[in-house]
GROMACS .gro file of C-alpha atoms in nm:
model
  410
    1UNK     CA    1 -15.686  24.206  -9.720
    2UNK     CA    2 -15.931  24.184  -9.431
    3UNK     CA    3 -16.030  23.834  -9.552
    4UNK     CA    4 -15.666  23.735  -9.568
    5UNK     CA    5 -15.600  23.845  -9.216
    6UNK     CA    6 -15.907  23.670  -9.091
    7UNK     CA    7 -15.816  23.343  -9.266
    8UNK     CA    8 -15.449  23.360  -9.162
    9UNK     CA    9 -15.534  23.444  -8.798
   10UNK     CA   10 -15.799  23.169  -8.783
   11UNK     CA   11 -15.560  22.906  -8.916
   12UNK     CA   12 -15.289  23.006  -8.677
   13UNK     CA   13 -15.529  22.994  -8.389
   14UNK     CA   14 -15.663  22.653  -8.481
   15UNK     CA   15 -15.310  22.510  -8.505
   16UNK     CA   16 -15.222  22.666  -8.165
   17UNK     CA   17 -15.535  22.506  -8.004
   18UNK     CA   18 -15.454  22.168  -8.154
   19UNK     CA   19 -15.098  22.187  -8.021
   20UNK     CA   20 -15.227  22.287  -7.676
   21UNK     CA   21 -15.470  22.002  -7.662
   22UNK     CA   22 -15.199  21.769  -7.769
   23UNK     CA   23 -14.981  21.887  -7.478
   24UNK     CA   24 -15.263  21.855  -7.221
   25UNK     CA   25 -15.401  21.519  -7.341
   26UNK     CA   26 -15.309  21.213  -7.138
   27UNK     CA   27 -15.035  21.002  -7.282
   28UNK     CA   28 -15.151  20.661  -7.402
   29UNK     CA   29 -14.995  20.373  -7.213
   30UNK     CA   30 -14.901  20.592  -6.910
   31UNK     CA   31 -14.804  20.395  -6.597
   32UNK     CA   32 -15.094  20.315  -6.346
   33UNK     CA   33 -15.029  20.431  -6.001
   34UNK     CA   34 -14.940  20.139  -5.763
   35UNK     CA   35 -15.219  20.248  -5.522
   36UNK     CA   36 -15.475  20.199  -5.800
   37UNK     CA   37 -15.349  19.850  -5.877
   38UNK     CA   38 -15.356  19.753  -5.499
   39UNK     CA   39 -15.710  19.892  -5.471
   40UNK     CA   40 -15.838  19.668  -5.748
   41UNK     CA   41 -15.671  19.366  -5.589
   42UNK     CA   42 -15.823  19.432  -5.242
   43UNK     CA   43 -16.168  19.470  -5.389
   44UNK     CA   44 -16.134  19.137  -5.568
   45UNK     CA   45 -16.029  18.974  -5.241
   46UNK     CA   46 -16.350  19.107  -5.067
   47UNK     CA   47 -16.555  18.935  -5.337
   48UNK     CA   48 -16.360  18.608  -5.295
   49UNK     CA   49 -16.416  18.615  -4.915
   50UNK     CA   50 -16.798  18.622  -4.970
   51UNK     CA   51 -16.772  18.331  -5.227
   52UNK     CA   52 -16.558  18.121  -4.983
   53UNK     CA   53 -16.808  18.190  -4.704
   54UNK     CA   54 -17.100  18.077  -4.915
   55UNK     CA   55 -16.921  17.755  -5.019
   56UNK     CA   56 -16.834  17.684  -4.650
   57UNK     CA   57 -16.460  17.700  -4.708
   58UNK     CA   58 -16.412  17.941  -4.418
   59UNK     CA   59 -16.608  17.998  -4.102
   60UNK     CA   60 -16.801  18.328  -4.038
   61UNK     CA   61 -16.560  18.430  -3.766
   62UNK     CA   62 -16.259  18.397  -4.008
   63UNK     CA   63 -16.451  18.574  -4.282
   64UNK     CA   64 -16.518  18.873  -4.051
   65UNK     CA   65 -16.149  18.885  -3.946
   66UNK     CA   66 -16.019  18.874  -4.310
   67UNK     CA   67 -16.281  19.117  -4.425
   68UNK     CA   68 -16.176  19.372  -4.167
   69UNK     CA   69 -15.803  19.335  -4.263
   70UNK     CA   70 -15.875  19.384  -4.633
   71UNK     CA   71 -16.100  19.677  -4.564
   72UNK     CA   72 -15.817  19.841  -4.374
   73UNK     CA   73 -15.584  19.792  -4.667
   74UNK     CA   74 -15.844  19.937  -4.907
   75UNK     CA   75 -15.862  20.252  -4.698
   76UNK     CA   76 -15.494  20.284  -4.699
   77UNK     CA   77 -15.464  20.225  -5.080
   78UNK     CA   78 -15.749  20.475  -5.142
   79UNK     CA   79 -15.565  20.743  -4.941
   80UNK     CA   80 -15.252  20.682  -5.138
   81UNK     CA   81 -15.432  20.704  -5.463
   82UNK     CA   82 -15.596  21.038  -5.363
   83UNK     CA   83 -15.249  21.176  -5.279
   84UNK     CA   84 -15.113  21.077  -5.626
   85UNK     CA   85 -15.409  21.241  -5.800
   86UNK     CA   86 -15.353  21.569  -5.618
   87UNK     CA   87 -14.984  21.568  -5.716
   88UNK     CA   88 -15.076  21.496  -6.080
   89UNK     CA   89 -15.334  21.780  -6.093
   90UNK     CA   90 -15.066  22.024  -5.951
   91UNK     CA   91 -14.826  21.925  -6.234
   92UNK     CA   92 -15.086  22.017  -6.507
   93UNK     CA   93 -15.016  22.385  -6.465
   94UNK     CA   94 -14.679  22.364  -6.646
   95UNK     CA   95 -14.816  22.212  -6.969
   96UNK     CA   96 -15.093  22.467  -6.967
   97UNK     CA   97 -14.834  22.750  -6.953
   98UNK     CA   98 -14.629  22.589  -7.222
   99UNK     CA   99 -14.940  22.556  -7.440
  100UNK     CA  100 -15.018  22.920  -7.393
  101UNK     CA  101 -14.664  23.029  -7.485
  102UNK     CA  102 -14.664  22.810  -7.802
  103UNK     CA  103 -14.999  22.963  -7.914
  104UNK     CA  104 -14.857  23.314  -7.846
  105UNK     CA  105 -14.534  23.249  -8.034
  106UNK     CA  106 -14.707  23.073  -8.322
  107UNK     CA  107 -14.963  23.356  -8.381
  108UNK     CA  108 -14.737  23.649  -8.303
  109UNK     CA  109 -14.439  23.498  -8.482
  110UNK     CA  110 -14.639  23.429  -8.796
  111UNK     CA  111 -14.762  23.789  -8.807
  112UNK     CA  112 -14.410  23.925  -8.747
  113UNK     CA  113 -14.265  23.703  -9.016
  114UNK     CA  114 -14.521  23.814  -9.268
  115UNK     CA  115 -14.466  24.176  -9.188
  116UNK     CA  116 -14.097  24.131  -9.249
  117UNK     CA  117 -14.110  23.905  -9.558
  118UNK     CA  118 -14.455  23.965  -9.704
  119UNK     CA  119 -14.617  24.276  -9.860
  120UNK     CA  120 -14.902  24.392  -9.632
  121UNK     CA  121 -15.156  24.582  -9.821
  122UNK     CA  122 -15.079  24.435 -10.164
  123UNK     CA  123 -15.270  24.166 -10.340
  124UNK     CA  124 -15.130  23.913 -10.580
  125UNK     CA  125 -14.977  24.076 -10.888
  126UNK     CA  126 -15.039  23.953 -11.244
  127UNK     CA  127 -14.751  23.910 -11.488
  128UNK     CA  128 -14.846  24.231 -11.667
  129UNK     CA  129 -14.843  24.422 -11.342
  130UNK     CA  130 -14.502  24.272 -11.245
  131UNK     CA  131 -14.355  24.374 -11.583
  132UNK     CA  132 -14.503  24.724 -11.548
  133UNK     CA  133 -14.352  24.764 -11.203
  134UNK     CA  134 -14.016  24.643 -11.322
  135UNK     CA  135 -14.022  24.896 -11.609
  136UNK     CA  136 -14.114  25.169 -11.358
  137UNK     CA  137 -13.824  25.063 -11.134
  138UNK     CA  138 -13.594  25.068 -11.433
  139UNK     CA  139 -13.696  25.423 -11.539
  140UNK     CA  140 -13.684  25.564 -11.179
  141UNK     CA  141 -13.369  25.396 -11.055
  142UNK     CA  142 -13.084  25.606 -10.910
  143UNK     CA  143 -12.842  25.792 -11.135
  144UNK     CA  144 -12.472  25.728 -11.167
  145UNK     CA  145 -12.398  26.026 -10.936
  146UNK     CA  146 -12.640  25.906 -10.671
  147UNK     CA  147 -12.497  25.563 -10.672
  148UNK     CA  148 -12.137  25.689 -10.646
  149UNK     CA  149 -12.232  25.924 -10.365
  150UNK     CA  150 -12.370  25.637 -10.163
  151UNK     CA  151 -12.026  25.460 -10.165
  152UNK     CA  152 -11.713  25.541  -9.973
  153UNK     CA  153 -11.427  25.731 -10.152
  154UNK     CA  154 -11.199  25.492 -10.338
  155UNK     CA  155 -10.871  25.398 -10.175
  156UNK     CA  156 -10.535  25.347 -10.335
  157UNK     CA  157 -10.422  24.982 -10.355
  158UNK     CA  158 -10.192  24.883 -10.076
  159UNK     CA  159  -9.926  24.767 -10.319
  160UNK     CA  160  -9.938  25.084 -10.523
  161UNK     CA  161  -9.583  25.221 -10.574
  162UNK     CA  162  -9.535  25.588 -10.469
  163UNK     CA  163  -9.343  25.637 -10.789
  164UNK     CA  164  -9.630  25.506 -10.994
  165UNK     CA  165  -9.875  25.717 -10.808
  166UNK     CA  166  -9.657  26.028 -10.880
  167UNK     CA  167  -9.648  25.942 -11.247
  168UNK     CA  168 -10.027  25.915 -11.268
  169UNK     CA  169 -10.054  26.246 -11.089
  170UNK     CA  170  -9.822  26.398 -11.346
  171UNK     CA  171 -10.027  26.244 -11.621
  172UNK     CA  172 -10.336  26.401 -11.492
  173UNK     CA  173 -10.175  26.743 -11.499
  174UNK     CA  174 -10.044  26.693 -11.853
  175UNK     CA  175 -10.378  26.572 -11.985
  176UNK     CA  176 -10.555  26.866 -11.821
  177UNK     CA  177 -10.333  27.095 -12.024
  178UNK     CA  178 -10.395  26.904 -12.344
  179UNK     CA  179 -10.772  26.833 -12.361
  180UNK     CA  180 -10.766  26.691 -12.715
  181UNK     CA  181 -10.473  26.445 -12.660
  182UNK     CA  182 -10.633  26.117 -12.749
  183UNK     CA  183 -10.343  25.893 -12.642
  184UNK     CA  184 -10.300  26.087 -12.319
  185UNK     CA  185 -10.674  26.034 -12.225
  186UNK     CA  186 -10.644  25.668 -12.313
  187UNK     CA  187 -10.350  25.622 -12.086
  188UNK     CA  188 -10.510  25.824 -11.810
  189UNK     CA  189 -10.828  25.611 -11.820
  190UNK     CA  190 -10.622  25.295 -11.801
  191UNK     CA  191 -10.395  25.408 -11.513
  192UNK     CA  192 -10.686  25.554 -11.315
  193UNK     CA  193 -10.850  25.219 -11.338
  194UNK     CA  194 -10.532  25.043 -11.228
  195UNK     CA  195 -10.530  25.262 -10.911
  196UNK     CA  196 -10.895  25.168 -10.840
  197UNK     CA  197 -11.009  25.529 -10.918
  198UNK     CA  198 -11.284  25.430 -11.156
  199UNK     CA  199 -11.478  25.752 -11.132
  200UNK     CA  200 -11.178  25.940 -11.275
  201UNK     CA  201 -11.119  25.660 -11.526
  202UNK     CA  202 -11.478  25.689 -11.654
  203UNK     CA  203 -11.428  26.066 -11.692
  204UNK     CA  204 -11.109  26.008 -11.899
  205UNK     CA  205 -11.276  25.742 -12.106
  206UNK     CA  206 -11.570  25.975 -12.176
  207UNK     CA  207 -11.315  26.221 -12.313
  208UNK     CA  208 -11.176  25.938 -12.536
  209UNK     CA  209 -11.522  25.893 -12.683
  210UNK     CA  210 -11.559  26.268 -12.739
  211UNK     CA  211 -11.218  26.302 -12.916
  212UNK     CA  212 -11.271  25.995 -13.136
  213UNK     CA  213 -11.608  26.121 -13.260
  214UNK     CA  214 -11.735  25.914 -13.554
  215UNK     CA  215 -11.433  25.678 -13.517
  216UNK     CA  216 -11.560  25.562 -13.181
  217UNK     CA  217 -11.593  25.185 -13.140
  218UNK     CA  218 -11.827  24.957 -12.943
  219UNK     CA  219 -11.532  24.860 -12.723
  220UNK     CA  220 -11.484  25.227 -12.627
  221UNK     CA  221 -11.845  25.245 -12.509
  222UNK     CA  222 -11.827  24.914 -12.325
  223UNK     CA  223 -11.505  25.022 -12.152
  224UNK     CA  224 -11.686  25.339 -12.047
  225UNK     CA  225 -11.988  25.143 -11.922
  226UNK     CA  226 -11.756  24.902 -11.740
  227UNK     CA  227 -11.590  25.177 -11.548
  228UNK     CA  228 -11.921  25.336 -11.460
  229UNK     CA  229 -12.057  24.998 -11.325
  230UNK     CA  230 -11.743  24.937 -11.119
  231UNK     CA  231 -11.748  25.293 -10.989
  232UNK     CA  232 -12.106  25.241 -10.873
  233UNK     CA  233 -12.026  24.917 -10.696
  234UNK     CA  234 -12.164  24.680 -10.957
  235UNK     CA  235 -12.483  24.884 -11.022
  236UNK     CA  236 -12.583  24.944 -11.390
  237UNK     CA  237 -12.702  25.304 -11.381
  238UNK     CA  238 -12.909  25.477 -11.654
  239UNK     CA  239 -12.581  25.642 -11.779
  240UNK     CA  240 -12.412  25.301 -11.803
  241UNK     CA  241 -12.719  25.158 -11.981
  242UNK     CA  242 -12.706  25.442 -12.236
  243UNK     CA  243 -12.339  25.362 -12.315
  244UNK     CA  244 -12.431  24.987 -12.352
  245UNK     CA  245 -12.709  25.076 -12.588
  246UNK     CA  246 -12.463  25.281 -12.803
  247UNK     CA  247 -12.219  24.986 -12.805
  248UNK     CA  248 -12.493  24.748 -12.917
  249UNK     CA  249 -12.591  24.981 -13.190
  250UNK     CA  250 -12.243  24.958 -13.329
  251UNK     CA  251 -12.196  24.588 -13.253
  252UNK     CA  252 -12.516  24.391 -13.169
  253UNK     CA  253 -12.314  24.083 -13.072
  254UNK     CA  254 -12.091  24.255 -12.823
  255UNK     CA  255 -12.064  24.022 -12.534
  256UNK     CA  256 -11.965  24.267 -12.264
  257UNK     CA  257 -12.259  24.497 -12.346
  258UNK     CA  258 -12.501  24.207 -12.357
  259UNK     CA  259 -12.377  24.078 -12.021
  260UNK     CA  260 -12.429  24.413 -11.851
  261UNK     CA  261 -12.761  24.454 -12.010
  262UNK     CA  262 -12.861  24.126 -11.858
  263UNK     CA  263 -12.727  24.245 -11.525
  264UNK     CA  264 -12.930  24.567 -11.547
  265UNK     CA  265 -13.243  24.355 -11.616
  266UNK     CA  266 -13.169  24.143 -11.312
  267UNK     CA  267 -13.131  24.450 -11.094
  268UNK     CA  268 -13.463  24.601 -11.213
  269UNK     CA  269 -13.692  24.301 -11.158
  270UNK     CA  270 -13.657  24.116 -11.491
  271UNK     CA  271 -13.473  23.796 -11.406
  272UNK     CA  272 -13.648  23.628 -11.707
  273UNK     CA  273 -13.489  23.861 -11.953
  274UNK     CA  274 -13.151  23.843 -11.774
  275UNK     CA  275 -13.165  23.467 -11.777
  276UNK     CA  276 -13.234  23.447 -12.152
  277UNK     CA  277 -12.960  23.702 -12.231
  278UNK     CA  278 -12.698  23.516 -12.025
  279UNK     CA  279 -12.805  23.173 -12.152
  280UNK     CA  280 -12.758  23.291 -12.507
  281UNK     CA  281 -12.411  23.424 -12.421
  282UNK     CA  282 -12.313  23.090 -12.264
  283UNK     CA  283 -12.432  22.895 -12.573
  284UNK     CA  284 -12.253  23.139 -12.807
  285UNK     CA  285 -11.925  23.134 -12.613
  286UNK     CA  286 -11.630  23.120 -12.645
  287UNK     CA  287 -11.524  22.953 -12.320
  288UNK     CA  288 -11.246  23.206 -12.250
  289UNK     CA  289 -11.471  23.508 -12.300
  290UNK     CA  290 -11.443  23.744 -11.995
  291UNK     CA  291 -11.817  23.743 -11.931
  292UNK     CA  292 -11.847  23.361 -11.901
  293UNK     CA  293 -11.722  23.335 -11.531
  294UNK     CA  294 -11.956  23.599 -11.394
  295UNK     CA  295 -12.252  23.445 -11.586
  296UNK     CA  296 -12.166  23.101 -11.456
  297UNK     CA  297 -12.159  23.238 -11.099
  298UNK     CA  298 -12.513  23.395 -11.128
  299UNK     CA  299 -12.721  23.215 -11.395
  300UNK     CA  300 -12.845  22.926 -11.193
  301UNK     CA  301 -12.981  23.160 -10.924
  302UNK     CA  302 -13.129  23.377 -11.207
  303UNK     CA  303 -13.293  23.063 -11.358
  304UNK     CA  304 -13.453  22.998 -11.016
  305UNK     CA  305 -13.582  23.356 -11.001
  306UNK     CA  306 -13.715  23.325 -11.352
  307UNK     CA  307 -13.890  22.998 -11.275
  308UNK     CA  308 -13.688  22.788 -11.510
  309UNK     CA  309 -13.568  22.432 -11.439
  310UNK     CA  310 -13.223  22.491 -11.587
  311UNK     CA  311 -12.923  22.279 -11.670
  312UNK     CA  312 -12.604  22.449 -11.777
  313UNK     CA  313 -12.544  22.409 -12.151
  314UNK     CA  314 -12.218  22.327 -12.321
  315UNK     CA  315 -12.038  22.657 -12.339
  316UNK     CA  316 -11.982  22.769 -12.700
  317UNK     CA  317 -12.193  22.485 -12.842
  318UNK     CA  318 -12.403  22.730 -13.045
  319UNK     CA  319 -12.722  22.558 -12.939
  320UNK     CA  320 -12.984  22.819 -12.901
  321UNK     CA  321 -13.318  22.829 -12.716
  322UNK     CA  322 -13.606  22.604 -12.809
  323UNK     CA  323 -13.862  22.703 -13.072
  324UNK     CA  324 -14.111  22.791 -12.805
  325UNK     CA  325 -13.849  23.028 -12.650
  326UNK     CA  326 -13.795  23.190 -12.991
  327UNK     CA  327 -14.163  23.228 -13.049
  328UNK     CA  328 -14.202  23.381 -12.702
  329UNK     CA  329 -13.952  23.649 -12.813
  330UNK     CA  330 -14.224  23.810 -13.026
  331UNK     CA  331 -14.367  23.956 -12.703
  332UNK     CA  332 -14.033  24.122 -12.600
  333UNK     CA  333 -13.914  24.469 -12.682
  334UNK     CA  334 -13.690  24.501 -12.993
  335UNK     CA  335 -13.377  24.533 -12.781
  336UNK     CA  336 -13.457  24.232 -12.564
  337UNK     CA  337 -13.560  24.034 -12.876
  338UNK     CA  338 -13.223  24.119 -13.041
  339UNK     CA  339 -13.027  24.014 -12.734
  340UNK     CA  340 -13.211  23.682 -12.704
  341UNK     CA  341 -13.202  23.566 -13.067
  342UNK     CA  342 -12.912  23.720 -13.251
  343UNK     CA  343 -12.650  23.566 -13.035
  344UNK     CA  344 -12.799  23.220 -13.098
  345UNK     CA  345 -12.846  23.287 -13.467
  346UNK     CA  346 -12.480  23.393 -13.527
  347UNK     CA  347 -12.327  23.108 -13.339
  348UNK     CA  348 -12.566  22.846 -13.469
  349UNK     CA  349 -12.525  22.961 -13.832
  350UNK     CA  350 -12.147  22.942 -13.813
  351UNK     CA  351 -12.151  22.594 -13.654
  352UNK     CA  352 -12.404  22.443 -13.895
  353UNK     CA  353 -12.217  22.585 -14.192
  354UNK     CA  354 -11.881  22.444 -14.082
  355UNK     CA  355 -11.962  22.134 -13.872
  356UNK     CA  356 -12.323  22.047 -13.948
  357UNK     CA  357 -12.562  21.938 -13.680
  358UNK     CA  358 -12.889  21.762 -13.595
  359UNK     CA  359 -13.218  21.852 -13.763
  360UNK     CA  360 -13.336  22.013 -13.445
  361UNK     CA  361 -13.063  22.279 -13.465
  362UNK     CA  362 -13.142  22.353 -13.827
  363UNK     CA  363 -13.506  22.389 -13.732
  364UNK     CA  364 -13.420  22.632 -13.447
  365UNK     CA  365 -13.218  22.843 -13.680
  366UNK     CA  366 -13.496  22.860 -13.942
  367UNK     CA  367 -13.748  22.959 -13.674
  368UNK     CA  368 -13.521  23.221 -13.530
  369UNK     CA  369 -13.456  23.382 -13.867
  370UNK     CA  370 -13.829  23.391 -13.933
  371UNK     CA  371 -13.887  23.567 -13.602
  372UNK     CA  372 -13.624  23.822 -13.697
  373UNK     CA  373 -13.796  23.888 -14.024
  374UNK     CA  374 -13.512  23.747 -14.227
  375UNK     CA  375 -13.724  23.526 -14.451
  376UNK     CA  376 -13.485  23.521 -14.738
  377UNK     CA  377 -13.209  23.380 -14.526
  378UNK     CA  378 -13.452  23.143 -14.351
  379UNK     CA  379 -13.557  23.009 -14.692
  380UNK     CA  380 -13.196  22.952 -14.796
  381UNK     CA  381 -13.125  22.763 -14.474
  382UNK     CA  382 -13.441  22.560 -14.517
  383UNK     CA  383 -13.340  22.461 -14.874
  384UNK     CA  384 -12.986  22.363 -14.751
  385UNK     CA  385 -13.129  22.159 -14.464
  386UNK     CA  386 -13.373  21.976 -14.695
  387UNK     CA  387 -13.079  21.869 -14.906
  388UNK     CA  388 -12.879  21.756 -14.607
  389UNK     CA  389 -13.172  21.542 -14.467
  390UNK     CA  390 -13.324  21.436 -14.790
  391UNK     CA  391 -13.338  21.068 -14.680
  392UNK     CA  392 -13.472  21.130 -14.327
  393UNK     CA  393 -13.845  21.169 -14.330
  394UNK     CA  394 -13.869  21.265 -13.962
  395UNK     CA  395 -13.607  21.535 -14.005
  396UNK     CA  396 -13.792  21.663 -14.317
  397UNK     CA  397 -14.117  21.681 -14.126
  398UNK     CA  398 -13.944  21.879 -13.845
  399UNK     CA  399 -13.793  22.116 -14.098
  400UNK     CA  400 -14.125  22.164 -14.269
  401UNK     CA  401 -14.293  22.274 -13.943
  402UNK     CA  402 -14.000  22.517 -13.882
  403UNK     CA  403 -14.042  22.656 -14.233
  404UNK     CA  404 -14.408  22.705 -14.180
  405UNK     CA  405 -14.342  22.896 -13.852
  406UNK     CA  406 -14.090  23.112 -14.038
  407UNK     CA  407 -14.353  23.159 -14.317
  408UNK     CA  408 -14.111  23.046 -14.589
  409UNK     CA  409 -14.303  22.734 -14.700
  410UNK     CA  410 -14.671  22.649 -14.724
   0.00000   0.00000   0.00000
């Protein structure tokens, strides 16, 4: 860090000095004072008098008289020139002050900006270090209770009917007396959410999950997670993440759960994983899915944070990531890998089976299945694709490379 500060300070100082010199340097093409011009003319006249006297053009008496007059004018012009010079020197103080201020602002401002935006004391971080720090931030992030405590108490909607508020209050009292009433807790969760009381809605939804037991669905878990996230002001807490994981265990393609998992990754320093998750959801569609609008509002910024030159895909096209992206999934965790690939695999499989598609899409599907360890299905897709593109040598070559990556052909 000492070397950094020395280099940064030296560069700022050099730039400040160059700016100061530029301010104090005389401007090219500056106007010549009139007295200086007159002085040159009078001196030339003296020389011409001597030449005229030598040639006999004028008499010695006339030469003395003219010489005396020109000499008087030279003295007057020289005095005027000296006065102009003194005035110019006096005006140099202002550029000097300005140069000093610029140097001070440049150096001090640069240091202040770095202290505000930079990370003093930290060196450059490798990718592995950044991932490790993101994982640490994820495991040590605030709990649901801490997030809720940092927010103001929820307020009733302004358009809430007093009669409706009274009915919800009565429903609370009734459900409290009947703790195993499934329908009552479902209604309570919905109505608490309608009133903006998402903390109470999440508590009621948690009771719904308890009462259902083994009959609980992925939607039950995502509803619970959604209420937790809204109650925490859009923050995906560890409790919400646990609910999302349970939903994905029951339904790996659940769009709501995958969207929120991507949001959690974005909040904990993994914009790359969030981008891949959301991109797969856009490609899988459908266009009217509730998670599509929030993804569209955020994914381009997420792509910038992930370092990806991104162009929005056709929503619901089923076109998954490139083969390189799929191969890169081998370095992800099992959950991240599932989120990235399975959405593409399902949508792409259905589209190719019903509508067909270019050889590139077939190759992507074969590669993805191989990464997932589904070699049997990858081989079946490969054989089908070979039949479809039997007359296209380029397509067959592309499919062969995909089959080799999936380890289903030699």
